[in-house]
Coordinates of C-alpha atoms and ligand atoms in Angstrom, one line a residue:
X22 CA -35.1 2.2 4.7
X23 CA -32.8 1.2 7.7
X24 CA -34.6 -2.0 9.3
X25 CA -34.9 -0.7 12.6
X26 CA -35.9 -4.4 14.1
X27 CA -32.7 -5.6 13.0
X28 CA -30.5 -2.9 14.1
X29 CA -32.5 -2.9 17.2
X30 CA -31.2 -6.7 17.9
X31 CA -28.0 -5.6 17.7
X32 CA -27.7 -3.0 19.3
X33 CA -28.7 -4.2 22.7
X34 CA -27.8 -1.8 25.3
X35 CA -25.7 -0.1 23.4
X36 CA -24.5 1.3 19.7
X37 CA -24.4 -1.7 17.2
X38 CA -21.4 -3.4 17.1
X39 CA -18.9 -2.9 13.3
X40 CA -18.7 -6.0 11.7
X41 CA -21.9 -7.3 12.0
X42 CA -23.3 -4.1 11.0
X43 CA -21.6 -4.3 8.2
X44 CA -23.0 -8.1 6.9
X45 CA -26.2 -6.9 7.4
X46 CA -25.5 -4.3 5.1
X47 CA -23.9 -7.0 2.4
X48 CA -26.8 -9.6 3.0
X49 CA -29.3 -6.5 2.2
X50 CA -26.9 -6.0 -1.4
X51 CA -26.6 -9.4 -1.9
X52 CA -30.3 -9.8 -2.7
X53 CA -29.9 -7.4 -4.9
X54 CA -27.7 -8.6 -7.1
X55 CA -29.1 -12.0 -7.1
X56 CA -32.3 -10.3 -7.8
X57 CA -30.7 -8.4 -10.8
X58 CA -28.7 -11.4 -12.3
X59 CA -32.3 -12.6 -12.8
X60 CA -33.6 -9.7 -14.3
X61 CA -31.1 -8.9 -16.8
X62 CA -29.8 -12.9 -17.1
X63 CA -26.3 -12.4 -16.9
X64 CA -23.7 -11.5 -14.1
X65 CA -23.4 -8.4 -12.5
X66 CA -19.5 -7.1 -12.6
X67 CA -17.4 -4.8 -10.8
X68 CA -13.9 -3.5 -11.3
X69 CA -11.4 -2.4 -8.3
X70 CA -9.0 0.0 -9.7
X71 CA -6.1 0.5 -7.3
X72 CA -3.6 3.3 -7.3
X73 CA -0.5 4.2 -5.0
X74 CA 1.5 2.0 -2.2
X75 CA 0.8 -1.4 -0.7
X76 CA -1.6 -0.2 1.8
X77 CA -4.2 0.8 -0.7
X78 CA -3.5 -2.8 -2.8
X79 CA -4.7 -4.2 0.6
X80 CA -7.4 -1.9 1.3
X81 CA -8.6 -2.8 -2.4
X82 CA -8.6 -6.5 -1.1
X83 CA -10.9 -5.8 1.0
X84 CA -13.1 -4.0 -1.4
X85 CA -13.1 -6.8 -3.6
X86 CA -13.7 -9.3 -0.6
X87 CA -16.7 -7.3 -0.1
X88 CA -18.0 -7.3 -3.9
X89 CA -17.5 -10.6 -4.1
X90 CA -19.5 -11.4 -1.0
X91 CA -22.3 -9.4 -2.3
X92 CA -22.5 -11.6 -6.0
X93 CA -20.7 -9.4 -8.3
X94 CA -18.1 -10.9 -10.6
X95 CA -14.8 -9.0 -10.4
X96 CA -13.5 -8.4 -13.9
X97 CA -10.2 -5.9 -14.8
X98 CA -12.2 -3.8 -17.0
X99 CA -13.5 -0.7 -16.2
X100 CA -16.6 -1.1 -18.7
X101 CA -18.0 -3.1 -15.6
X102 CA -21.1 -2.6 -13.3
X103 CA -19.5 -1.2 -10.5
X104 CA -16.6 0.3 -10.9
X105 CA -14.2 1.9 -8.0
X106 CA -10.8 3.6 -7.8
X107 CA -8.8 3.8 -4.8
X108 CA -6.9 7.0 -5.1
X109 CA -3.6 8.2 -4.0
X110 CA -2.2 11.7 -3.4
X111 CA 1.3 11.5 -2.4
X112 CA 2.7 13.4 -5.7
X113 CA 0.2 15.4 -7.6
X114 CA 0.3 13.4 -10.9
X115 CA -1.5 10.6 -8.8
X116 CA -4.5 12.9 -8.7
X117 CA -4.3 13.5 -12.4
X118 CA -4.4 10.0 -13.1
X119 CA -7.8 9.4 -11.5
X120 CA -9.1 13.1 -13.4
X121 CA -8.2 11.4 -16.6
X122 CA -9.9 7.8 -16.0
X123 CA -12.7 10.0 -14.6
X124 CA -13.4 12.1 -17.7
X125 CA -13.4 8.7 -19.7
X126 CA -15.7 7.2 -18.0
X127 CA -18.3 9.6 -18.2
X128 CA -18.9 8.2 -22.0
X129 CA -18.8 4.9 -20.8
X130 CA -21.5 5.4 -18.0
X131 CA -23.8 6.6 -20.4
X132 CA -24.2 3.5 -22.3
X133 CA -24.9 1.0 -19.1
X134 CA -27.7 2.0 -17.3
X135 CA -26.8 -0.2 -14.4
X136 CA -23.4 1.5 -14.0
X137 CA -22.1 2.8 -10.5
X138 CA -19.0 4.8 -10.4
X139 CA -17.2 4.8 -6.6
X140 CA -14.1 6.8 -5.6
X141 CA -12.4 6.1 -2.4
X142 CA -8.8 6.4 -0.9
X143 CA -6.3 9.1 0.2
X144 CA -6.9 11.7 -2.4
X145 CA -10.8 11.4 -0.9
X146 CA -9.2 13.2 2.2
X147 CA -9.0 16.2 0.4
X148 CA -12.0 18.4 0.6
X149 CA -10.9 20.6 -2.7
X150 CA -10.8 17.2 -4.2
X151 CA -14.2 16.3 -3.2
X152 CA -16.0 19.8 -4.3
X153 CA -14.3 19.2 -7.8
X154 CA -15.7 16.2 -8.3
X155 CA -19.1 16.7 -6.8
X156 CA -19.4 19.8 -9.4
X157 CA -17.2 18.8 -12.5
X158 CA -17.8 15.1 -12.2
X159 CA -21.7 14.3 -11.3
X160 CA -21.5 11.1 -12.6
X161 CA -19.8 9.8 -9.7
X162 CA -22.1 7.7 -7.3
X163 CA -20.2 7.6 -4.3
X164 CA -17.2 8.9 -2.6
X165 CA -15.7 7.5 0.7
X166 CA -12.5 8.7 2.2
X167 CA -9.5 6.2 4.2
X168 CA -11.4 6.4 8.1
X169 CA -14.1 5.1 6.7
X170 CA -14.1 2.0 4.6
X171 CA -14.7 -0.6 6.7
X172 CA -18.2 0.8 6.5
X173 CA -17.7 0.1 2.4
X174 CA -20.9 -2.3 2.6
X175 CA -23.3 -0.1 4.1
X176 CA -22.5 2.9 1.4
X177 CA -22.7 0.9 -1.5
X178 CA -26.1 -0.3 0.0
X179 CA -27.5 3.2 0.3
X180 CA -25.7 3.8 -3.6
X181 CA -28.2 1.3 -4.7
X182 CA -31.4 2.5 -2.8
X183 CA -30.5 5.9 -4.1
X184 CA -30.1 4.7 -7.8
X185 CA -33.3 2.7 -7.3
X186 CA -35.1 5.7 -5.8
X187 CA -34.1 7.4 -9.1
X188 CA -31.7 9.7 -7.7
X189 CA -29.3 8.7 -10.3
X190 CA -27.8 12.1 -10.5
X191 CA -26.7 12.4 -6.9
X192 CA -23.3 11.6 -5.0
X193 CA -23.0 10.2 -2.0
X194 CA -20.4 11.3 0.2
X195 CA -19.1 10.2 3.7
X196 CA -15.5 11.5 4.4
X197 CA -14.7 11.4 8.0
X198 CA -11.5 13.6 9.3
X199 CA -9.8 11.1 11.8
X200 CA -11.0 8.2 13.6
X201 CA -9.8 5.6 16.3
X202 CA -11.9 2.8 15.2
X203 CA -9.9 -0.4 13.7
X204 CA -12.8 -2.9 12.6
X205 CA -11.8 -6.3 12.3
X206 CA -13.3 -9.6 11.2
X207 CA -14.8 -8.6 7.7
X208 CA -14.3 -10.7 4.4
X209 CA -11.1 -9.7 2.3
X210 CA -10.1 -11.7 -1.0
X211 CA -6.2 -11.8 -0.9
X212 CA -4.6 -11.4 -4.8
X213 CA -2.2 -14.3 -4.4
X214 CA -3.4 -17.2 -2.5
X215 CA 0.1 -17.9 -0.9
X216 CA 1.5 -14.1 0.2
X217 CA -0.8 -11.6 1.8
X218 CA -0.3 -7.9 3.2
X219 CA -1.3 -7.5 6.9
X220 CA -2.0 -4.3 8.3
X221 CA -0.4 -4.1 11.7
X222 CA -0.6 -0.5 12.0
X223 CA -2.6 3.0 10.1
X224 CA -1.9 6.4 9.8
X225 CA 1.3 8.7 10.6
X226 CA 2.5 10.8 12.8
X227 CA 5.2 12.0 11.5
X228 CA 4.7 15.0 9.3
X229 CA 7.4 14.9 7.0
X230 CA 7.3 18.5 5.8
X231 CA 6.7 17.4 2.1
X232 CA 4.7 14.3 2.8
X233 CA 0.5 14.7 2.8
X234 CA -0.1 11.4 4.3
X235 CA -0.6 12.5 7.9
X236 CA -3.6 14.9 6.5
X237 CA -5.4 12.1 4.7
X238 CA -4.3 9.4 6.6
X239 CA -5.0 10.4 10.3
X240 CA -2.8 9.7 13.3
X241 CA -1.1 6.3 14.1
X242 CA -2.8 3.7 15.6
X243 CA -1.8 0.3 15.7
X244 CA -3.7 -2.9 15.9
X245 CA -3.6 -5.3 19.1
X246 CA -1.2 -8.1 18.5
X247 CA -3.4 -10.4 19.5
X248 CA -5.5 -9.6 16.6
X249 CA -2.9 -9.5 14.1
X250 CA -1.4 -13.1 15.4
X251 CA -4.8 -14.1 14.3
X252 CA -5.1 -13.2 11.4
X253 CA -1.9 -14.2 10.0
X254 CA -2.4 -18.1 11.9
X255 CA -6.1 -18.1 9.5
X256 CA -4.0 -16.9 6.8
X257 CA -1.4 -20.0 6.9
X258 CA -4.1 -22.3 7.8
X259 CA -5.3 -21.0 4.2
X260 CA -1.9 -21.5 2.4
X261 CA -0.1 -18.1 3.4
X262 CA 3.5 -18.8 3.7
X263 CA 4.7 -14.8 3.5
X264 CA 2.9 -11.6 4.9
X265 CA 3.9 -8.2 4.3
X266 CA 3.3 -6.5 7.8
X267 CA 2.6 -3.1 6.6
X268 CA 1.9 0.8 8.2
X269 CA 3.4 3.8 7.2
X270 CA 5.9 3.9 9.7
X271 CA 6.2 0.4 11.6
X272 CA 9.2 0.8 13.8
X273 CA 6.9 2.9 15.6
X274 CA 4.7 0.0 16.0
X275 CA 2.5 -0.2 19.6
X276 CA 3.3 3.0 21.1
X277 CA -0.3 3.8 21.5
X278 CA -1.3 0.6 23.0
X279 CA -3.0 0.2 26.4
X280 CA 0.0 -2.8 26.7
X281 CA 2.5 -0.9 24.8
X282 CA 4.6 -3.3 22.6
X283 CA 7.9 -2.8 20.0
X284 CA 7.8 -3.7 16.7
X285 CA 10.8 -6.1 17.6
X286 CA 8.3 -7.6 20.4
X287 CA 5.9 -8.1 17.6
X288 CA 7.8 -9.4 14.9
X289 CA 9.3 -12.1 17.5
X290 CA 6.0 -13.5 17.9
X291 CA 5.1 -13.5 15.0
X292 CA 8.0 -16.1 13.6
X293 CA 7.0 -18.3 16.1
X294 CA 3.6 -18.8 14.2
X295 CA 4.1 -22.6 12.6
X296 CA 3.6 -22.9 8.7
X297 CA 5.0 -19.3 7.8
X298 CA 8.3 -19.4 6.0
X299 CA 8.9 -15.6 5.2
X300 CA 8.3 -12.1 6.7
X301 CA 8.7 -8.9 5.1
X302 CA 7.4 -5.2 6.6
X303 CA 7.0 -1.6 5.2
X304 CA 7.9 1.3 5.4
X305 CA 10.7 1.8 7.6
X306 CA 11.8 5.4 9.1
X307 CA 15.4 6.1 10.2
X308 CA 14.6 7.5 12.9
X309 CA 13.0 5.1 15.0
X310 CA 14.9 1.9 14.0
X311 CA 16.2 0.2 17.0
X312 CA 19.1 -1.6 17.5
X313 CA 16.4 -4.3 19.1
X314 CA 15.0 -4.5 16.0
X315 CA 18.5 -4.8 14.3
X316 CA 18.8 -7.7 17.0
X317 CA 16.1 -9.4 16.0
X318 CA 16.3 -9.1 12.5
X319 CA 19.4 -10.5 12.5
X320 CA 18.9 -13.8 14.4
X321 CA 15.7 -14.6 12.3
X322 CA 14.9 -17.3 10.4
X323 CA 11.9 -15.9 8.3
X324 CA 12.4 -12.4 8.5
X325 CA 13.7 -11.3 4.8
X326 CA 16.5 -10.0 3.9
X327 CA 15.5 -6.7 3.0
X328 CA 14.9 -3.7 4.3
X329 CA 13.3 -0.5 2.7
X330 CA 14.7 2.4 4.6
X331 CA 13.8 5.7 3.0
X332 CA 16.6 8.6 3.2
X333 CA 15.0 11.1 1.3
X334 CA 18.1 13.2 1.0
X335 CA 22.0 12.8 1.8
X336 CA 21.7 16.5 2.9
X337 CA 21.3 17.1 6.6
X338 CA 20.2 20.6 6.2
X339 CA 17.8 19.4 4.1
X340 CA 16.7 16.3 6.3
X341 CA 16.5 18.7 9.0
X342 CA 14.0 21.3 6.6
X343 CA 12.2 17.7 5.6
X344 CA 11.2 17.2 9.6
X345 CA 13.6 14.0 9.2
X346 CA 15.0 13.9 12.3
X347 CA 18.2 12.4 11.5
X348 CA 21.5 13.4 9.5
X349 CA 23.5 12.3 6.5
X350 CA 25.9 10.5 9.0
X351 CA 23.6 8.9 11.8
X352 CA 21.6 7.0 8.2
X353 CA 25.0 6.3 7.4
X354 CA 25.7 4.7 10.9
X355 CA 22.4 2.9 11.0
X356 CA 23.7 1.4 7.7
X357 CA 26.5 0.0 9.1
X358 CA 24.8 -1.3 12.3
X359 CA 22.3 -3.2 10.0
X360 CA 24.7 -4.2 7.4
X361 CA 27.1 -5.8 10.4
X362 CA 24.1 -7.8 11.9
X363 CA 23.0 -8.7 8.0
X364 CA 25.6 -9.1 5.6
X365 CA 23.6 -10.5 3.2
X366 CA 21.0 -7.4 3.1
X367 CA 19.4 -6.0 0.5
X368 CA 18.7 -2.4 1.1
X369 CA 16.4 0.0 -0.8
X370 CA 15.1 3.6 -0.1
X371 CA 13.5 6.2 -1.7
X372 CA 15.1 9.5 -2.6
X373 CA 13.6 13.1 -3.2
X374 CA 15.0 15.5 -5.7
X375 CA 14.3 19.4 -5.7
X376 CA 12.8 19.9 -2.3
X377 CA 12.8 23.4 -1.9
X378 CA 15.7 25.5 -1.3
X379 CA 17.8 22.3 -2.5
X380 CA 21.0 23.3 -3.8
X381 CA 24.1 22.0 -6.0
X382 CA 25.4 21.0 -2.7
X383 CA 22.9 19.4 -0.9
X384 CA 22.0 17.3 -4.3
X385 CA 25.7 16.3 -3.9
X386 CA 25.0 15.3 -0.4
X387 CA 22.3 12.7 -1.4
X388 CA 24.9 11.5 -4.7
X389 CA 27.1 10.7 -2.2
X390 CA 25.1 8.7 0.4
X391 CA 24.1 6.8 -3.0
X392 CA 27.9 6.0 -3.5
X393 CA 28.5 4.9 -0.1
X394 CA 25.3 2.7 0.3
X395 CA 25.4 1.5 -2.9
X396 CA 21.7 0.7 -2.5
X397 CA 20.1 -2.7 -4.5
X398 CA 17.5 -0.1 -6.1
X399 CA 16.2 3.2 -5.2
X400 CA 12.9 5.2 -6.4
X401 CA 13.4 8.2 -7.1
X402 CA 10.9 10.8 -7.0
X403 CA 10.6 14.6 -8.2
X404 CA 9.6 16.8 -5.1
X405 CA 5.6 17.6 -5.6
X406 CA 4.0 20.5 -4.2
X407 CA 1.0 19.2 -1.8
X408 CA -1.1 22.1 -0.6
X409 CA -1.6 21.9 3.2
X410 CA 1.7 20.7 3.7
X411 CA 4.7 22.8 5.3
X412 CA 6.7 22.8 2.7
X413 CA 4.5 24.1 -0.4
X414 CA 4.6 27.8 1.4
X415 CA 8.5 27.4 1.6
X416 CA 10.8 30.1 -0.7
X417 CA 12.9 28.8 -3.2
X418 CA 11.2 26.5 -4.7
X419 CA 13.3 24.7 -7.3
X420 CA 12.8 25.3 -11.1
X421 CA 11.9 22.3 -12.5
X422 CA 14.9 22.1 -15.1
X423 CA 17.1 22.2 -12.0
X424 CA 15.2 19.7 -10.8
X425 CA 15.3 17.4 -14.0
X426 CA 18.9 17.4 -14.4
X427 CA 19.6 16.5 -10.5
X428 CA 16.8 13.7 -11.3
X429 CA 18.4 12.2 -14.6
X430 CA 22.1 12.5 -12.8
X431 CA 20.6 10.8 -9.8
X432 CA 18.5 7.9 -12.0
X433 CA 21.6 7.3 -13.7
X434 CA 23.8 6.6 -10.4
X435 CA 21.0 4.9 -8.8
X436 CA 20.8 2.4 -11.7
X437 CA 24.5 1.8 -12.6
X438 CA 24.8 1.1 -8.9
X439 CA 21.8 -1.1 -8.7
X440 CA 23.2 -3.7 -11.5
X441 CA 26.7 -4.1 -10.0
X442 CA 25.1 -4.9 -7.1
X443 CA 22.3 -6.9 -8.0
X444 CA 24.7 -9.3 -10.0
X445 CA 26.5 -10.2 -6.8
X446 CA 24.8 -13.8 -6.5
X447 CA 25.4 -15.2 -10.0
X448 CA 26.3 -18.8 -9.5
X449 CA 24.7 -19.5 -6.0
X450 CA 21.7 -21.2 -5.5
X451 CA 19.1 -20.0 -3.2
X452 CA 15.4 -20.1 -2.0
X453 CA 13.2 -18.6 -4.1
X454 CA 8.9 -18.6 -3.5
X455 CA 7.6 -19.0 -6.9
X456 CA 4.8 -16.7 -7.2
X457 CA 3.4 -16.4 -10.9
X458 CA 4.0 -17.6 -14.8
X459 CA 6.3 -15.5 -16.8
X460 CA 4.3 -13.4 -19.2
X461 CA 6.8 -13.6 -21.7
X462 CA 7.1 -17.5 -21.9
X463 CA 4.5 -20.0 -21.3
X464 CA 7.3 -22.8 -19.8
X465 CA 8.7 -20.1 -17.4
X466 CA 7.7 -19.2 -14.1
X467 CA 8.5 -16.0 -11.7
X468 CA 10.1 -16.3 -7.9
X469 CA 11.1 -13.6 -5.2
X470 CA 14.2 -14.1 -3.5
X471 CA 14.6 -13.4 0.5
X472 CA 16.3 -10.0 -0.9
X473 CA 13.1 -9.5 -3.0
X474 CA 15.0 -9.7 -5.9
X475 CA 13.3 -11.5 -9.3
X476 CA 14.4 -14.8 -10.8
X477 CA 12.8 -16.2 -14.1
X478 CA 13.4 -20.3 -14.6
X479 CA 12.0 -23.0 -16.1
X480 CA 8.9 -24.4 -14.5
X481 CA 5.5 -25.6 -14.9
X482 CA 2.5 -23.7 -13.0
X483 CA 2.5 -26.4 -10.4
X484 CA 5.3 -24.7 -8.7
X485 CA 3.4 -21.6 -8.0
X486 CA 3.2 -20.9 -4.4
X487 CA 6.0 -23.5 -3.4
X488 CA 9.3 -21.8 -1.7
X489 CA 12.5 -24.0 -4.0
X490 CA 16.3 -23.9 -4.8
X491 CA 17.1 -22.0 -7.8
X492 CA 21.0 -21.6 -9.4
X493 CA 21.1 -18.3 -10.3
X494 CA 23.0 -18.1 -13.8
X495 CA 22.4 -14.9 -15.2
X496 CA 22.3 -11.4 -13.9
X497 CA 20.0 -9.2 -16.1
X498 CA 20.4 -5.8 -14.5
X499 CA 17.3 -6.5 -11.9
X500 CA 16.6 -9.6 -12.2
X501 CA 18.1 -13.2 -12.6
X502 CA 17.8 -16.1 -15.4
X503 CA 18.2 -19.3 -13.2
X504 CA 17.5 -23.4 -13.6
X505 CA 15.8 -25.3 -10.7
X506 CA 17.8 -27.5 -9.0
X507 CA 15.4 -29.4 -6.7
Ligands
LIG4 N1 6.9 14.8 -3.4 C1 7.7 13.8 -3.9 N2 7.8 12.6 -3.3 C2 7.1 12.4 -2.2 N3 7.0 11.3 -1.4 C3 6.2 11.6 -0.4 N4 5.7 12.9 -0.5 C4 6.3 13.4 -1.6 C5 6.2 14.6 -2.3 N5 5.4 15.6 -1.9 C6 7.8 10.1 -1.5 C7 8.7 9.8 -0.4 C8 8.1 8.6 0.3 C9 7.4 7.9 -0.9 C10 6.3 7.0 -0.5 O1 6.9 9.0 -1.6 O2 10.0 9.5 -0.9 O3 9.0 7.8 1.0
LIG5 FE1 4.9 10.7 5.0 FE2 7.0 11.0 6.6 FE3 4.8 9.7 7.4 FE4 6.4 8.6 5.6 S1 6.9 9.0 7.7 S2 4.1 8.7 5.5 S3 7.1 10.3 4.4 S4 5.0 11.9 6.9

């Protein structure tokens, strides 16, 4: 049903050009919709369910920018008419998540006729994941994987001529392996009006033996800094005053660009964009943090203070098993290069415990990087087998009581530590960007601090959005009681 006129116009001489593709795709829905409002008199609803890291909380932005382009009415119940998750698959339990909501929703599709069910994200990626679902769970409509979901307009378009062609019982799938395409310019709906995420970069190269992301999220390639200043300057002409600048690994930001750039480079023009008060990024890897970045981070204004900076283990056999490419001692010298530029930084990082062939020894290594960091907070995660990856065919894997008392000893360190040093600012007043009401109580509202930490204090809704001085007054563990004092 393709309108060949149209696609004809835009293709000109050559293929047609992604975005416009795209709206023609969402105008072609739109009617749709509007068409079905009419029919059944009421509002037609969809659902974005988002698992996993920050990337896929953006990526979901932009599905719901989509939906709500299109006419549906976004709703946080997954009784709606369109319903998608966007999957992770970094540890396996992530995958079991989705097979549980799955099997749920099989009752619930059966009592709305008008029901679609999408799955898309990194667990897409895997084609054992796929077959499962094509033959266990049929009532999925449509499965996309992470190459691919710019084109997120045109699939649900084909979706609906499918359902209304009666092929109800059929799933559509486009997975694509790898791609070098970056699309720009389509709609996104950002969560919070005054702090957005801003992809600067995709994929990894890095193959971290454990890690699965390379395999479902492709090799790195970054955006051109021209296009990412641009989007963040419409951003703050909209009300942004923080971004997250997020890829999986951004110190190795514009290596692959035809003007090859550094992620210093970058994050220098970036603070010279008027308007924006605060900059954070994600995820950091040891290896490739340079002492210009160090530089730069610590003459900023707006750059936080915080850095994420993943060890993974304190072991350096281990680090060198993990494909790391650093020790126990240069993370420990990179912590004191960072920590002498930025006193005042917060420093977090996530830890794995029972990678295989980890012993007594090596677990000590990583309990005593803990002690020497003394990090503000750490997630800690059990090691999780991911078929395809280097280490799941590795001997000695450890047995997972082993692994559970290295995990509770480690938890318990990780958090003693995290309170002493979380209480460290009680009694100075700082900058905080009020971002929602407290849940708990109605005349409370919630800020971040530069160091990302929480602070609850009395305040009316106005506030939200606004970047004010706070006492802090109380520690509590991770977070702080404070009183306004502007
Ligand atoms: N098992 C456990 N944790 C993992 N991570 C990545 N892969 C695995 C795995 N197979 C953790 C790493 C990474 C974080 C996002 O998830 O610590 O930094
Ligand atoms: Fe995974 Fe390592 Fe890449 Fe991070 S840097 S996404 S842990 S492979």
């Amino acid at each position: 049903m393709e309108d060949t006129n149209f696609m004809s116009q835009l293709e000109g001489q050559g293929p047609v050009r992604e975005p416009q593709r795209q709206y023609y795709f969402m105008a072609k829905a739109r009617d749709y919709i509007t068409q079905m409002k009419q029919t059944l008199g009421r509002d037609m609803t969809a659902c974005v369910v988002t698992f996993g890291c920050q990337m896929n909380a953006r990526d979901s932005e932009k599905l719901v920018g989509i939906l709500e382009n299109i006419g549906y009415t976004m709703i946080e119940d997954e009784t709606a008419d369109f319903v998608i998750y966007n999957t992770c698959t970094v540890r396996e339990n992530a995958n079991l998540k989705v097979y549980g909501h799955l099997g749920y929703m099989k009752k619930v599709k059966e009592k709305n006729p008008h029901m679609m069910i999408a799955l898309c994200g990194c667990m897409m990626q895997e084609p054992e994941v796929v077959e499962k679902i094509k033959t266990s769970y049929r009532h999925v409509n449509l499965i996309f994987g992470t190459h691919n979901i710019y084109k997120f307009a045109e699939l649900l378009w084909r979706c609906i001529e499918s359902s209304e062609d009666g092929q109800k019982s059929r799933t559509l799938i486009d997975v694509w392996k790898d791609t070098d395409q970056i699309v720009e310019d389509l709609p996104v709906e950002r969560k919070y009006p005054f702090k957005t995420g801003i992809n600067i970069m995709f994929g990894c190269n890095n193959f971290c033996s454990y890690c699965i992301v390379p395999y479902v999220r492709g090799r790195e390639r970054s955006r051109a800094p021209e296009d990412i200043i641009a989007e963040i300057r419409r951003a703050v002409a909209d009300g942004v005053v923080e971004v997250m600048l997020l890829g999986q690994n951004v110190n190795s930001y514009g290596k692959n660009l035809e003007h090859p750039m550094t992620f210093a480079g970058l994050l220098r023009e970036i603070e010279k964009i008027d308007g924006l008060e605060r900059i954070r990024f994600m995820t950091s890897h040891p290896k490739d943090l340079s002492d210009e970045l160090i530089e730069v981070m610590g003459e900023s204004k707006k750059i936080c203070r915080h850095l994420h900076l993943p060890l993974q283990s304190g072991s350096s056999r281990i680090l060198k098993e993990m494909n790391r490419h650093y020790t126990k001692e240069d993370y420990l010298k990179l912590v004191d290069k960072i920590r002498a530029a930025c006193p005042d930084i917060s420093l977090t990082t996530d830890i794995i415990v029972g990678f295989p062939g980890e012993t007594e020894e090596d677990f000590l290594e990583t309990m005593d990087v803990v002690e020497k960091v003394r990090f503000d907070s750490a997630y800690t995660f059990i090691y999780s087998k991911r078929t395809g990856t280097k280490a799941a065919v590795m001997d000695n894997q450890v047995p997972q009581d082993v692994i559970k008392d290295r995990f509770d000893r480690l938890l318990k360190a990780v958090q003693d530590i995290s309170s002493d040093v979380c209480s460290r600012y009680t009694g100075e007043t700082v900058e905080v960007l009020v971002e929602e009401k407290n849940s708990h109580d109605a005349g409370m509202v919630t800020g971040r601090m530069s160091n990302n930490l929480l602070v609850h204090f009395e305040g009316s809704d106005e506030l939200i959005g606004r970047l004010v001085k706070v006492r802090l007054d109380m520690c509590k563990g991770f977070y702080y009681i404070g009183t306004l004092t502007e």
